[in-house]
Amino acid sequence: MTGNAEGGPNEPYRQSNVAQRTVLASHMGRVADDDRISWGGGSAPSLPSIDDDPRNDDDAMSITESVKSSTMSLDSTLYHFVEENGRTYHKYKQGRYFLPNDSAEQERLDLQHQLFCITIGGKLNLCPLPKSPKRVLDIATGTGIWAIEFATQYPDTEVVGTDLSPIQPHYLPENCRFEIDDAEDDWTFSEPFTFVHGRALLSCFDNPSRVVKQAYENLEPGGFIEFQDALFPMYWVGEPATASALYRWNELLMEGLRRIGRSWSNVVNYPRYFEEAGFENIVDRRFYWPTSPWAKGKYFKTVAMYFSEDMISGMEAISMKVLQATGMTPKEITEFCEEVRKDFRDTSLHAYLTVSYIYAQKPLNKS
């Protein structure tokens, strides 16, 4: 299922540490300035091209160190969860979501938050929101970092985050709160929202179209929905490196996901789900994450280092349950993941992941 560029898409706070957020904001601001140059007036970047200049290796190394120092370990000892293979998982609706929720995963999710933001110039969303949205919902909020940052940027907006795991911090902006909830259940909110946001949802739902329909029903007329998600499988610039662990991991991952009933190729259907629910003004913008800093330009190198660190730190968490569905043992998976991690540092492997930022609007004349 892994393809090359020709077969690919058409286009190519944590609040507990104020000093950390200040450093990140400064770093993201610098990246945003570079983005405006790289994107050419705000358009999405084209497919990454290979960087053959060895003099740029030092830049990649400095970016790597910045990425590694930009997150902190998070405390999840306040709750009891289900433990498997040395990791903890949500207890509410046990098994619905197959990734862990322990401190290591929370740290990875916060780093992934930075990756999604840096991809679009340090912003939290792309849809054209009003200056002061009344109510905003973040589904599958994870650590709650997106909701908290949104609440901080919009102090007059009521921000609600929902998730299966109660891993969000206790010290929050006054206008932000979290609820343990399953977005696939019936929504029971008493007031409509101005904006419904969801990110990295590809592992979350059995029936994403139902979630989209409920978002439509719970939005005020003129309100927006935005989903930000990765589009698997990965693609390659040039011929795929079929002998690499990265290629085999991508193939095994897609097969395992098929067997457990969670398609990571489903993101291409999001625009259709939006249209079927009744949304209009649908926009699907594609961005690209190289697997290592093999691509030209500061923008792609920065994105690549965040993405590779995200994958390296989360490799076993992502792979364990999925690859067991293919018949691999936990020991085999652990050993295999070590090989794949090496490939996420290998600049001779020119693979990339496509990411979609899809938003749409509920018609003004609909209740």
PDB file of C-alpha atoms in Angstrom, residues 41-185:
ATOM      1  CA  GLY A  41       2.166  34.042   0.508  1.00  0.00           C
ATOM      2  CA  GLY A  42       0.396  31.490   2.657  1.00  0.00           C
ATOM      3  CA  SER A  43      -0.260  28.661   0.199  1.00  0.00           C
ATOM      4  CA  ALA A  44       0.393  25.107   1.374  1.00  0.00           C
ATOM      5  CA  PRO A  45       3.947  23.872   0.752  1.00  0.00           C
ATOM      6  CA  SER A  46       4.564  21.668  -2.258  1.00  0.00           C
ATOM      7  CA  LEU A  47       5.949  18.152  -1.967  1.00  0.00           C
ATOM      8  CA  PRO A  48       9.326  18.071  -0.188  1.00  0.00           C
ATOM      9  CA  SER A  49      12.429  17.812  -2.361  1.00  0.00           C
ATOM     10  CA  ILE A  50      15.670  16.046  -1.407  1.00  0.00           C
ATOM     11  CA  ASP A  51      18.434  18.101   0.228  1.00  0.00           C
ATOM     12  CA  ASP A  52      21.800  16.939  -1.151  1.00  0.00           C
ATOM     13  CA  ASP A  53      23.847  19.614   0.631  1.00  0.00           C
ATOM     14  CA  PRO A  54      25.768  18.106   3.611  1.00  0.00           C
ATOM     15  CA  ARG A  55      26.356  21.613   4.999  1.00  0.00           C
ATOM     16  CA  ASN A  56      22.730  21.614   6.161  1.00  0.00           C
ATOM     17  CA  ASP A  57      23.289  18.680   8.546  1.00  0.00           C
ATOM     18  CA  ASP A  58      24.297  21.065  11.348  1.00  0.00           C
ATOM     19  CA  ASP A  59      20.977  22.905  11.027  1.00  0.00           C
ATOM     20  CA  ALA A  60      19.113  19.619  11.346  1.00  0.00           C
ATOM     21  CA  MET A  61      21.065  18.699  14.479  1.00  0.00           C
ATOM     22  CA  SER A  62      20.313  22.039  16.159  1.00  0.00           C
ATOM     23  CA  ILE A  63      16.620  21.629  15.386  1.00  0.00           C
ATOM     24  CA  THR A  64      16.720  18.114  16.854  1.00  0.00           C
ATOM     25  CA  GLU A  65      18.104  19.370  20.166  1.00  0.00           C
ATOM     26  CA  SER A  66      15.426  22.081  20.277  1.00  0.00           C
ATOM     27  CA  VAL A  67      12.701  19.489  19.758  1.00  0.00           C
ATOM     28  CA  LYS A  68      14.061  17.152  22.435  1.00  0.00           C
ATOM     29  CA  SER A  69      14.245  19.907  25.047  1.00  0.00           C
ATOM     30  CA  SER A  70      10.829  21.404  24.318  1.00  0.00           C
ATOM     31  CA  THR A  71       8.700  18.912  26.262  1.00  0.00           C
ATOM     32  CA  MET A  72       8.649  17.767  29.879  1.00  0.00           C
ATOM     33  CA  SER A  73       7.590  14.618  31.719  1.00  0.00           C
ATOM     34  CA  LEU A  74       3.995  14.775  32.933  1.00  0.00           C
ATOM     35  CA  ASP A  75       2.512  13.346  36.113  1.00  0.00           C
ATOM     36  CA  SER A  76      -0.363  10.882  35.637  1.00  0.00           C
ATOM     37  CA  THR A  77      -0.331   9.303  39.112  1.00  0.00           C
ATOM     38  CA  LEU A  78      -3.628  10.882  40.137  1.00  0.00           C
ATOM     39  CA  TYR A  79      -5.714   8.226  38.384  1.00  0.00           C
ATOM     40  CA  HIS A  80      -5.865   4.449  38.131  1.00  0.00           C
ATOM     41  CA  PHE A  81      -5.900   2.903  34.659  1.00  0.00           C
ATOM     42  CA  VAL A  82      -5.650  -0.485  32.956  1.00  0.00           C
ATOM     43  CA  GLU A  83      -2.078  -1.786  32.568  1.00  0.00           C
ATOM     44  CA  GLU A  84      -0.855  -3.886  29.623  1.00  0.00           C
ATOM     45  CA  ASN A  85       2.710  -4.560  28.439  1.00  0.00           C
ATOM     46  CA  GLY A  86       4.041  -2.034  30.930  1.00  0.00           C
ATOM     47  CA  ARG A  87       1.812   0.806  29.649  1.00  0.00           C
ATOM     48  CA  THR A  88      -1.453   2.214  31.025  1.00  0.00           C
ATOM     49  CA  TYR A  89      -4.699   2.635  29.068  1.00  0.00           C
ATOM     50  CA  HIS A  90      -8.051   4.307  29.681  1.00  0.00           C
ATOM     51  CA  LYS A  91     -10.499   2.452  31.939  1.00  0.00           C
ATOM     52  CA  TYR A  92     -13.683   4.233  30.843  1.00  0.00           C
ATOM     53  CA  LYS A  93     -14.976   2.220  27.859  1.00  0.00           C
ATOM     54  CA  GLN A  94     -11.875   0.062  28.071  1.00  0.00           C
ATOM     55  CA  GLY A  95     -10.421  -0.958  24.705  1.00  0.00           C
ATOM     56  CA  ARG A  96     -12.189   1.681  22.599  1.00  0.00           C
ATOM     57  CA  TYR A  97      -8.902   3.523  21.998  1.00  0.00           C
ATOM     58  CA  PHE A  98      -5.770   1.405  21.533  1.00  0.00           C
ATOM     59  CA  LEU A  99      -3.022   3.903  22.414  1.00  0.00           C
ATOM     60  CA  PRO A 100      -1.819   4.327  26.031  1.00  0.00           C
ATOM     61  CA  ASN A 101      -2.441   7.326  28.291  1.00  0.00           C
ATOM     62  CA  ASP A 102       0.581   7.260  30.627  1.00  0.00           C
ATOM     63  CA  SER A 103       3.096  10.058  31.194  1.00  0.00           C
ATOM     64  CA  ALA A 104       5.286   9.001  28.255  1.00  0.00           C
ATOM     65  CA  GLU A 105       2.309   9.158  25.900  1.00  0.00           C
ATOM     66  CA  GLN A 106       1.143  12.472  27.353  1.00  0.00           C
ATOM     67  CA  GLU A 107       4.561  13.951  26.666  1.00  0.00           C
ATOM     68  CA  ARG A 108       4.424  12.650  23.098  1.00  0.00           C
ATOM     69  CA  LEU A 109       0.947  14.133  22.588  1.00  0.00           C
ATOM     70  CA  ASP A 110       2.147  17.536  23.749  1.00  0.00           C
ATOM     71  CA  LEU A 111       5.064  17.331  21.317  1.00  0.00           C
ATOM     72  CA  GLN A 112       2.631  16.279  18.583  1.00  0.00           C
ATOM     73  CA  HIS A 113       0.557  19.363  19.399  1.00  0.00           C
ATOM     74  CA  GLN A 114       3.590  21.500  18.584  1.00  0.00           C
ATOM     75  CA  LEU A 115       4.042  19.599  15.317  1.00  0.00           C
ATOM     76  CA  PHE A 116       0.456  20.273  14.201  1.00  0.00           C
ATOM     77  CA  CYS A 117       0.790  23.968  15.118  1.00  0.00           C
ATOM     78  CA  ILE A 118       4.200  24.499  13.520  1.00  0.00           C
ATOM     79  CA  THR A 119       2.900  22.918  10.309  1.00  0.00           C
ATOM     80  CA  ILE A 120       0.517  25.864   9.871  1.00  0.00           C
ATOM     81  CA  GLY A 121       2.794  28.629  11.102  1.00  0.00           C
ATOM     82  CA  GLY A 122       2.187  28.332  14.849  1.00  0.00           C
ATOM     83  CA  LYS A 123      -1.601  28.593  14.596  1.00  0.00           C
ATOM     84  CA  LEU A 124      -4.196  26.428  16.363  1.00  0.00           C
ATOM     85  CA  ASN A 125      -6.592  26.255  13.410  1.00  0.00           C
ATOM     86  CA  LEU A 126      -7.084  27.369   9.812  1.00  0.00           C
ATOM     87  CA  CYS A 127     -10.825  28.075   9.618  1.00  0.00           C
ATOM     88  CA  PRO A 128     -11.861  31.778   9.674  1.00  0.00           C
ATOM     89  CA  LEU A 129     -13.384  32.130  13.146  1.00  0.00           C
ATOM     90  CA  PRO A 130     -15.027  35.293  14.500  1.00  0.00           C
ATOM     91  CA  LYS A 131     -12.923  37.495  16.796  1.00  0.00           C
ATOM     92  CA  SER A 132     -14.565  36.109  19.919  1.00  0.00           C
ATOM     93  CA  PRO A 133     -16.191  32.670  19.450  1.00  0.00           C
ATOM     94  CA  LYS A 134     -18.853  32.035  22.094  1.00  0.00           C
ATOM     95  CA  ARG A 135     -18.379  28.305  22.724  1.00  0.00           C
ATOM     96  CA  VAL A 136     -15.737  25.886  21.402  1.00  0.00           C
ATOM     97  CA  LEU A 137     -15.567  22.084  21.688  1.00  0.00           C
ATOM     98  CA  ASP A 138     -12.374  20.028  21.368  1.00  0.00           C
ATOM     99  CA  ILE A 139     -13.231  16.338  20.921  1.00  0.00           C
ATOM    100  CA  ALA A 140     -10.683  13.630  21.822  1.00  0.00           C
ATOM    101  CA  THR A 141      -8.737  16.389  23.567  1.00  0.00           C
ATOM    102  CA  GLY A 142      -5.990  14.118  24.957  1.00  0.00           C
ATOM    103  CA  THR A 143      -3.840  16.131  27.363  1.00  0.00           C
ATOM    104  CA  GLY A 144      -6.043  19.155  26.693  1.00  0.00           C
ATOM    105  CA  ILE A 145      -3.165  21.281  25.457  1.00  0.00           C
ATOM    106  CA  TRP A 146      -5.027  22.554  22.364  1.00  0.00           C
ATOM    107  CA  ALA A 147      -8.113  23.486  24.411  1.00  0.00           C
ATOM    108  CA  ILE A 148      -6.028  25.240  27.064  1.00  0.00           C
ATOM    109  CA  GLU A 149      -4.061  27.257  24.527  1.00  0.00           C
ATOM    110  CA  PHE A 150      -7.260  28.192  22.698  1.00  0.00           C
ATOM    111  CA  ALA A 151      -8.863  29.290  25.979  1.00  0.00           C
ATOM    112  CA  THR A 152      -5.783  31.381  26.729  1.00  0.00           C
ATOM    113  CA  GLN A 153      -5.899  33.084  23.328  1.00  0.00           C
ATOM    114  CA  TYR A 154      -9.665  33.668  23.588  1.00  0.00           C
ATOM    115  CA  PRO A 155     -10.367  34.528  27.250  1.00  0.00           C
ATOM    116  CA  ASP A 156     -14.022  35.401  26.538  1.00  0.00           C
ATOM    117  CA  THR A 157     -14.707  32.016  24.905  1.00  0.00           C
ATOM    118  CA  GLU A 158     -16.045  29.007  26.809  1.00  0.00           C
ATOM    119  CA  VAL A 159     -13.858  26.037  25.828  1.00  0.00           C
ATOM    120  CA  VAL A 160     -14.870  22.424  26.528  1.00  0.00           C
ATOM    121  CA  GLY A 161     -12.631  19.406  25.936  1.00  0.00           C
ATOM    122  CA  THR A 162     -13.841  15.794  25.979  1.00  0.00           C
ATOM    123  CA  ASP A 163     -11.891  12.535  26.119  1.00  0.00           C
ATOM    124  CA  LEU A 164     -12.051   8.941  27.374  1.00  0.00           C
ATOM    125  CA  SER A 165      -9.047   9.537  29.660  1.00  0.00           C
ATOM    126  CA  PRO A 166      -9.011  12.044  32.564  1.00  0.00           C
ATOM    127  CA  ILE A 167      -5.379  13.033  32.011  1.00  0.00           C
ATOM    128  CA  GLN A 168      -5.835  16.789  31.645  1.00  0.00           C
ATOM    129  CA  PRO A 169      -4.210  19.188  34.149  1.00  0.00           C
ATOM    130  CA  HIS A 170      -6.134  20.563  37.129  1.00  0.00           C
ATOM    131  CA  TYR A 171      -4.921  24.159  36.889  1.00  0.00           C
ATOM    132  CA  LEU A 172      -6.803  25.678  33.969  1.00  0.00           C
ATOM    133  CA  PRO A 173      -7.891  29.023  32.567  1.00  0.00           C
ATOM    134  CA  GLU A 174     -11.255  29.987  34.069  1.00  0.00           C
ATOM    135  CA  ASN A 175     -12.928  29.632  30.677  1.00  0.00           C
ATOM    136  CA  CYS A 176     -11.762  26.027  30.089  1.00  0.00           C
ATOM    137  CA  ARG A 177     -13.121  22.728  31.420  1.00  0.00           C
ATOM    138  CA  PHE A 178     -12.889  19.021  30.578  1.00  0.00           C
ATOM    139  CA  GLU A 179     -15.360  16.140  30.597  1.00  0.00           C
ATOM    140  CA  ILE A 180     -14.892  12.375  30.355  1.00  0.00           C
ATOM    141  CA  ASP A 181     -16.985  11.497  27.340  1.00  0.00           C
ATOM    142  CA  ASP A 182     -17.121   9.405  24.171  1.00  0.00           C
ATOM    143  CA  ALA A 183     -17.763  11.503  21.065  1.00  0.00           C
ATOM    144  CA  GLU A 184     -19.438   8.488  19.423  1.00  0.00           C
ATOM    145  CA  ASP A 185     -22.179   8.503  22.078  1.00  0.00           C
TER     146      ASP A 185
END
